[in-house]
């Protein structure tokens, strides 16, 4: 199969020599396509089993031998939560049922963080099977992206502000955003090795 679909490609990862590509509904209500895999470096693709039809997958993450998928809206029916594949063949739903997830971040110690629409940030230290809310201080509960810098500091991006997670208090601290970043929706950002945070805005990249 080709990957020339009308549904936007959300992420591509490589794990154990296998390429995986996820597809998520974005604009114009195009349905998602779940996750495809390639065993020949992208020459051919096969859709993986385990997701309901038209499932949007917004993010993929690898911890040890497991791959995790954050699912989004299923054509207006709400999200499908977190899925996991341990054999790179099939997927199973393991937690956060009915949550519409926008972001997924693994940390160096194996902790998983997810950002859920209207529910904030959740953390799992148990392979995604149980989750704890981590949204104190997060004023806008629509985190579209999460990242961690070289020193291990956790950052979250919402539609209106950049937040840093304070380890001592367990709360999020708002850094705000420049005026020109509203009202666009920044879906991703990154941290550079020197600690600089880079995110997209109306005027281009912001540092």
mmCIF file of C-alpha atoms in Angstrom:
data_model
loop_
_atom_site.group_PDB
_atom_site.id
_atom_site.type_symbol
_atom_site.label_atom_id
_atom_site.label_comp_id
_atom_site.label_asym_id
_atom_site.label_seq_id
_atom_site.Cartn_x
_atom_site.Cartn_y
_atom_site.Cartn_z
ATOM 1 C CA UNK A 1 0.000 0.000 0.000
ATOM 2 C CA UNK A 2 1.052 3.565 -0.650
ATOM 3 C CA UNK A 3 0.936 6.247 2.026
ATOM 4 C CA UNK A 4 -0.672 8.781 -0.338
ATOM 5 C CA UNK A 5 -3.830 9.157 1.772
ATOM 6 C CA UNK A 6 -6.040 12.243 2.206
ATOM 7 C CA UNK A 7 -5.627 11.817 5.974
ATOM 8 C CA UNK A 8 -2.635 13.741 7.374
ATOM 9 C CA UNK A 9 0.438 11.783 8.419
ATOM 10 C CA UNK A 10 1.064 12.583 12.103
ATOM 11 C CA UNK A 11 4.315 10.738 12.894
ATOM 12 C CA UNK A 12 6.828 8.187 11.640
ATOM 13 C CA UNK A 13 9.082 6.161 13.974
ATOM 14 C CA UNK A 14 11.504 3.262 13.540
ATOM 15 C CA UNK A 15 11.751 0.502 16.128
ATOM 16 C CA UNK A 16 13.600 -2.774 15.788
ATOM 17 C CA UNK A 17 14.068 -2.240 12.067
ATOM 18 C CA UNK A 18 10.338 -1.658 11.528
ATOM 19 C CA UNK A 19 8.958 1.661 10.290
ATOM 20 C CA UNK A 20 5.590 2.742 11.727
ATOM 21 C CA UNK A 21 3.494 5.631 10.431
ATOM 22 C CA UNK A 22 0.428 7.036 12.205
ATOM 23 C CA UNK A 23 -2.449 8.974 10.663
ATOM 24 C CA UNK A 24 -4.769 11.391 12.437
ATOM 25 C CA UNK A 25 -7.850 13.381 11.545
ATOM 26 C CA UNK A 26 -6.967 17.050 11.283
ATOM 27 C CA UNK A 27 -8.948 19.331 9.018
ATOM 28 C CA UNK A 28 -12.085 18.867 6.979
ATOM 29 C CA UNK A 29 -13.173 15.912 9.141
ATOM 30 C CA UNK A 30 -11.096 13.389 7.205
ATOM 31 C CA UNK A 31 -11.071 10.097 9.148
ATOM 32 C CA UNK A 32 -7.896 8.715 10.693
ATOM 33 C CA UNK A 33 -6.210 5.582 9.397
ATOM 34 C CA UNK A 34 -4.575 4.115 12.519
ATOM 35 C CA UNK A 35 -1.000 2.858 12.133
ATOM 36 C CA UNK A 36 0.800 1.334 9.128
ATOM 37 C CA UNK A 37 4.078 -0.558 9.238
ATOM 38 C CA UNK A 38 6.852 -1.223 6.739
ATOM 39 C CA UNK A 39 9.407 -4.032 6.937
ATOM 40 C CA UNK A 40 11.364 -2.854 3.880
ATOM 41 C CA UNK A 41 12.328 0.741 4.742
ATOM 42 C CA UNK A 42 9.161 2.254 3.319
ATOM 43 C CA UNK A 43 8.952 0.433 -0.019
ATOM 44 C CA UNK A 44 5.629 -1.148 1.008
ATOM 45 C CA UNK A 45 3.173 -0.624 3.868
ATOM 46 C CA UNK A 46 0.565 -2.724 5.674
ATOM 47 C CA UNK A 47 -2.127 -1.445 8.030
ATOM 48 C CA UNK A 48 -1.744 -2.851 11.542
ATOM 49 C CA UNK A 49 -4.583 -4.608 13.388
ATOM 50 C CA UNK A 50 -6.150 -3.614 16.693
ATOM 51 C CA UNK A 51 -7.627 -0.165 16.089
ATOM 52 C CA UNK A 52 -11.321 0.503 15.390
ATOM 53 C CA UNK A 53 -11.965 1.702 11.808
ATOM 54 C CA UNK A 54 -11.080 5.370 11.150
ATOM 55 C CA UNK A 55 -9.124 5.770 14.406
ATOM 56 C CA UNK A 56 -6.943 8.883 14.538
ATOM 57 C CA UNK A 57 -3.476 8.308 16.002
ATOM 58 C CA UNK A 58 -1.799 11.595 16.936
ATOM 59 C CA UNK A 59 1.470 10.326 18.408
ATOM 60 C CA UNK A 60 3.699 7.262 18.809
ATOM 61 C CA UNK A 61 6.339 6.532 21.458
ATOM 62 C CA UNK A 62 8.728 3.676 22.248
ATOM 63 C CA UNK A 63 9.690 2.430 25.716
ATOM 64 C CA UNK A 64 11.890 -0.664 25.812
ATOM 65 C CA UNK A 65 10.228 -3.234 23.501
ATOM 66 C CA UNK A 66 6.762 -1.657 23.531
ATOM 67 C CA UNK A 67 5.284 0.937 21.174
ATOM 68 C CA UNK A 68 2.518 3.234 22.444
ATOM 69 C CA UNK A 69 -0.091 5.145 20.443
ATOM 70 C CA UNK A 70 -2.135 8.171 21.519
ATOM 71 C CA UNK A 71 -5.515 8.186 19.788
ATOM 72 C CA UNK A 72 -7.673 11.169 18.948
ATOM 73 C CA UNK A 73 -11.277 11.824 18.017
ATOM 74 C CA UNK A 74 -13.126 8.917 16.370
ATOM 75 C CA UNK A 75 -15.411 10.912 14.063
ATOM 76 C CA UNK A 76 -17.096 12.851 16.847
ATOM 77 C CA UNK A 77 -17.371 9.923 19.269
ATOM 78 C CA UNK A 78 -14.490 10.955 21.518
ATOM 79 C CA UNK A 79 -11.016 9.512 21.858
ATOM 80 C CA UNK A 80 -10.010 5.886 22.251
ATOM 81 C CA UNK A 81 -7.218 6.369 24.817
ATOM 82 C CA UNK A 82 -3.815 4.663 24.844
ATOM 83 C CA UNK A 83 -2.920 1.620 22.748
ATOM 84 C CA UNK A 84 0.172 -0.577 23.045
ATOM 85 C CA UNK A 85 1.930 -3.031 20.741
ATOM 86 C CA UNK A 86 4.506 -5.413 22.222
ATOM 87 C CA UNK A 87 4.995 -7.617 19.180
ATOM 88 C CA UNK A 88 4.927 -4.938 16.436
ATOM 89 C CA UNK A 89 2.034 -6.827 14.868
ATOM 90 C CA UNK A 90 -1.155 -5.980 16.756
ATOM 91 C CA UNK A 91 -2.413 -3.237 19.089
ATOM 92 C CA UNK A 92 -4.464 -3.419 22.273
ATOM 93 C CA UNK A 93 -6.274 -0.707 24.233
ATOM 94 C CA UNK A 94 -4.705 -0.441 27.710
ATOM 95 C CA UNK A 95 -5.943 2.759 29.358
ATOM 96 C CA UNK A 96 -7.475 6.249 29.352
ATOM 97 C CA UNK A 97 -10.639 4.991 27.676
ATOM 98 C CA UNK A 98 -12.682 7.687 25.895
ATOM 99 C CA UNK A 99 -9.890 10.257 26.261
ATOM 100 C CA UNK A 100 -9.026 12.309 23.194
ATOM 101 C CA UNK A 101 -5.211 12.476 23.270
ATOM 102 C CA UNK A 102 -3.127 15.065 21.436
ATOM 103 C CA UNK A 103 0.400 14.341 22.650
ATOM 104 C CA UNK A 104 2.531 11.516 24.009
ATOM 105 C CA UNK A 105 5.968 11.781 25.609
ATOM 106 C CA UNK A 106 8.239 9.081 27.084
ATOM 107 C CA UNK A 107 10.855 10.202 29.615
ATOM 108 C CA UNK A 108 14.306 8.741 30.166
ATOM 109 C CA UNK A 109 13.169 6.752 33.227
ATOM 110 C CA UNK A 110 10.310 5.072 31.335
ATOM 111 C CA UNK A 111 7.538 7.377 32.556
ATOM 112 C CA UNK A 112 4.849 8.185 29.986
ATOM 113 C CA UNK A 113 3.100 11.563 29.777
ATOM 114 C CA UNK A 114 0.026 12.299 27.644
ATOM 115 C CA UNK A 115 -1.918 15.462 26.887
ATOM 116 C CA UNK A 116 -5.696 14.981 26.682
ATOM 117 C CA UNK A 117 -8.262 17.411 25.253
ATOM 118 C CA UNK A 118 -10.267 19.043 28.090
ATOM 119 C CA UNK A 119 -8.612 16.716 30.631
ATOM 120 C CA UNK A 120 -5.045 18.010 30.897
ATOM 121 C CA UNK A 121 -1.887 15.951 31.427
ATOM 122 C CA UNK A 122 -1.678 12.381 32.729
ATOM 123 C CA UNK A 123 1.375 10.405 33.894
ATOM 124 C CA UNK A 124 1.987 6.650 33.956
ATOM 125 C CA UNK A 125 4.838 4.779 35.604
ATOM 126 C CA UNK A 126 3.195 1.411 34.999
ATOM 127 C CA UNK A 127 3.595 0.770 31.258
ATOM 128 C CA UNK A 128 0.463 2.766 30.450
ATOM 129 C CA UNK A 129 -1.938 0.500 32.353
ATOM 130 C CA UNK A 130 -2.666 3.045 35.112
ATOM 131 C CA UNK A 131 -2.577 6.847 35.008
ATOM 132 C CA UNK A 132 -2.397 9.766 37.458
ATOM 133 C CA UNK A 133 -3.579 13.321 36.573
ATOM 134 C CA UNK A 134 -0.815 15.948 36.507
ATOM 135 C CA UNK A 135 -2.699 19.162 35.669
ATOM 136 C CA UNK A 136 -2.311 21.434 38.719
ATOM 137 C CA UNK A 137 -1.762 24.981 37.490
ATOM 138 C CA UNK A 138 -2.605 24.155 33.869
ATOM 139 C CA UNK A 139 -5.162 26.846 33.056
ATOM 140 C CA UNK A 140 -6.016 25.640 29.561
ATOM 141 C CA UNK A 141 -6.720 21.893 29.687
ATOM 142 C CA UNK A 142 -5.944 21.315 26.027
ATOM 143 C CA UNK A 143 -2.209 20.483 25.917
ATOM 144 C CA UNK A 144 -1.335 20.046 22.252
ATOM 145 C CA UNK A 145 2.314 19.070 22.757
ATOM 146 C CA UNK A 146 4.769 17.957 25.440
ATOM 147 C CA UNK A 147 8.564 17.952 25.420
ATOM 148 C CA UNK A 148 11.480 17.542 27.828
ATOM 149 C CA UNK A 149 14.767 19.426 27.662
ATOM 150 C CA UNK A 150 18.310 18.128 28.155
ATOM 151 C CA UNK A 151 18.139 18.646 31.925
ATOM 152 C CA UNK A 152 14.897 16.678 32.235
ATOM 153 C CA UNK A 153 12.529 19.627 32.649
ATOM 154 C CA UNK A 154 9.014 18.942 31.327
ATOM 155 C CA UNK A 155 7.233 21.540 29.178
ATOM 156 C CA UNK A 156 3.649 21.634 27.914
ATOM 157 C CA UNK A 157 2.101 23.721 25.148
ATOM 158 C CA UNK A 158 -1.572 24.732 25.090
ATOM 159 C CA UNK A 159 -3.479 26.949 22.668
ATOM 160 C CA UNK A 160 -2.613 30.033 24.702
ATOM 161 C CA UNK A 161 0.530 29.443 26.741
ATOM 162 C CA UNK A 162 3.792 27.600 27.272
ATOM 163 C CA UNK A 163 4.016 25.837 30.653
ATOM 164 C CA UNK A 164 6.890 24.329 32.637
ATOM 165 C CA UNK A 165 6.253 21.578 35.179
ATOM 166 C CA UNK A 166 7.709 22.381 38.602
ATOM 167 C CA UNK A 167 8.968 19.170 40.204
ATOM 168 C CA UNK A 168 9.014 20.528 43.758
ATOM 169 C CA UNK A 169 5.376 21.649 43.820
ATOM 170 C CA UNK A 170 4.004 19.297 41.152
ATOM 171 C CA UNK A 171 2.302 22.270 39.458
ATOM 172 C CA UNK A 172 2.580 23.851 36.005
ATOM 173 C CA UNK A 173 3.946 27.395 35.700
ATOM 174 C CA UNK A 174 2.825 29.560 32.777
ATOM 175 C CA UNK A 175 5.406 31.348 30.650
ATOM 176 C CA UNK A 176 2.845 32.935 28.355
ATOM 177 C CA UNK A 177 3.233 33.323 24.603
ATOM 178 C CA UNK A 178 4.072 36.319 22.394
ATOM 179 C CA UNK A 179 1.028 38.140 21.045
ATOM 180 C CA UNK A 180 1.556 36.953 17.475
ATOM 181 C CA UNK A 181 1.095 33.281 18.385
ATOM 182 C CA UNK A 182 -2.662 33.702 19.017
ATOM 183 C CA UNK A 183 -4.996 32.409 17.740
ATOM 184 C CA UNK A 184 -3.120 29.686 15.728
ATOM 185 C CA UNK A 185 -2.898 26.184 17.175
ATOM 186 C CA UNK A 186 0.723 25.056 17.650
ATOM 187 C CA UNK A 187 0.671 21.250 17.576
ATOM 188 C CA UNK A 188 4.369 20.660 18.224
ATOM 189 C CA UNK A 189 7.499 22.198 19.627
ATOM 190 C CA UNK A 190 10.954 21.035 20.611
ATOM 191 C CA UNK A 191 13.811 21.641 23.010
ATOM 192 C CA UNK A 192 17.370 22.220 21.785
ATOM 193 C CA UNK A 193 20.459 20.940 23.574
ATOM 194 C CA UNK A 194 21.209 24.362 25.038
ATOM 195 C CA UNK A 195 17.768 24.467 26.682
ATOM 196 C CA UNK A 196 16.169 26.760 24.062
ATOM 197 C CA UNK A 197 12.492 26.034 23.392
ATOM 198 C CA UNK A 198 11.429 26.355 19.734
ATOM 199 C CA UNK A 199 7.774 26.554 18.718
ATOM 200 C CA UNK A 200 5.776 27.594 15.626
ATOM 201 C CA UNK A 201 3.849 30.860 15.552
ATOM 202 C CA UNK A 202 2.148 33.183 13.084
ATOM 203 C CA UNK A 203 5.439 34.937 12.386
ATOM 204 C CA UNK A 204 7.457 31.751 11.967
ATOM 205 C CA UNK A 205 9.602 29.993 14.546
ATOM 206 C CA UNK A 206 9.720 31.470 18.051
ATOM 207 C CA UNK A 207 12.685 30.990 20.415
#
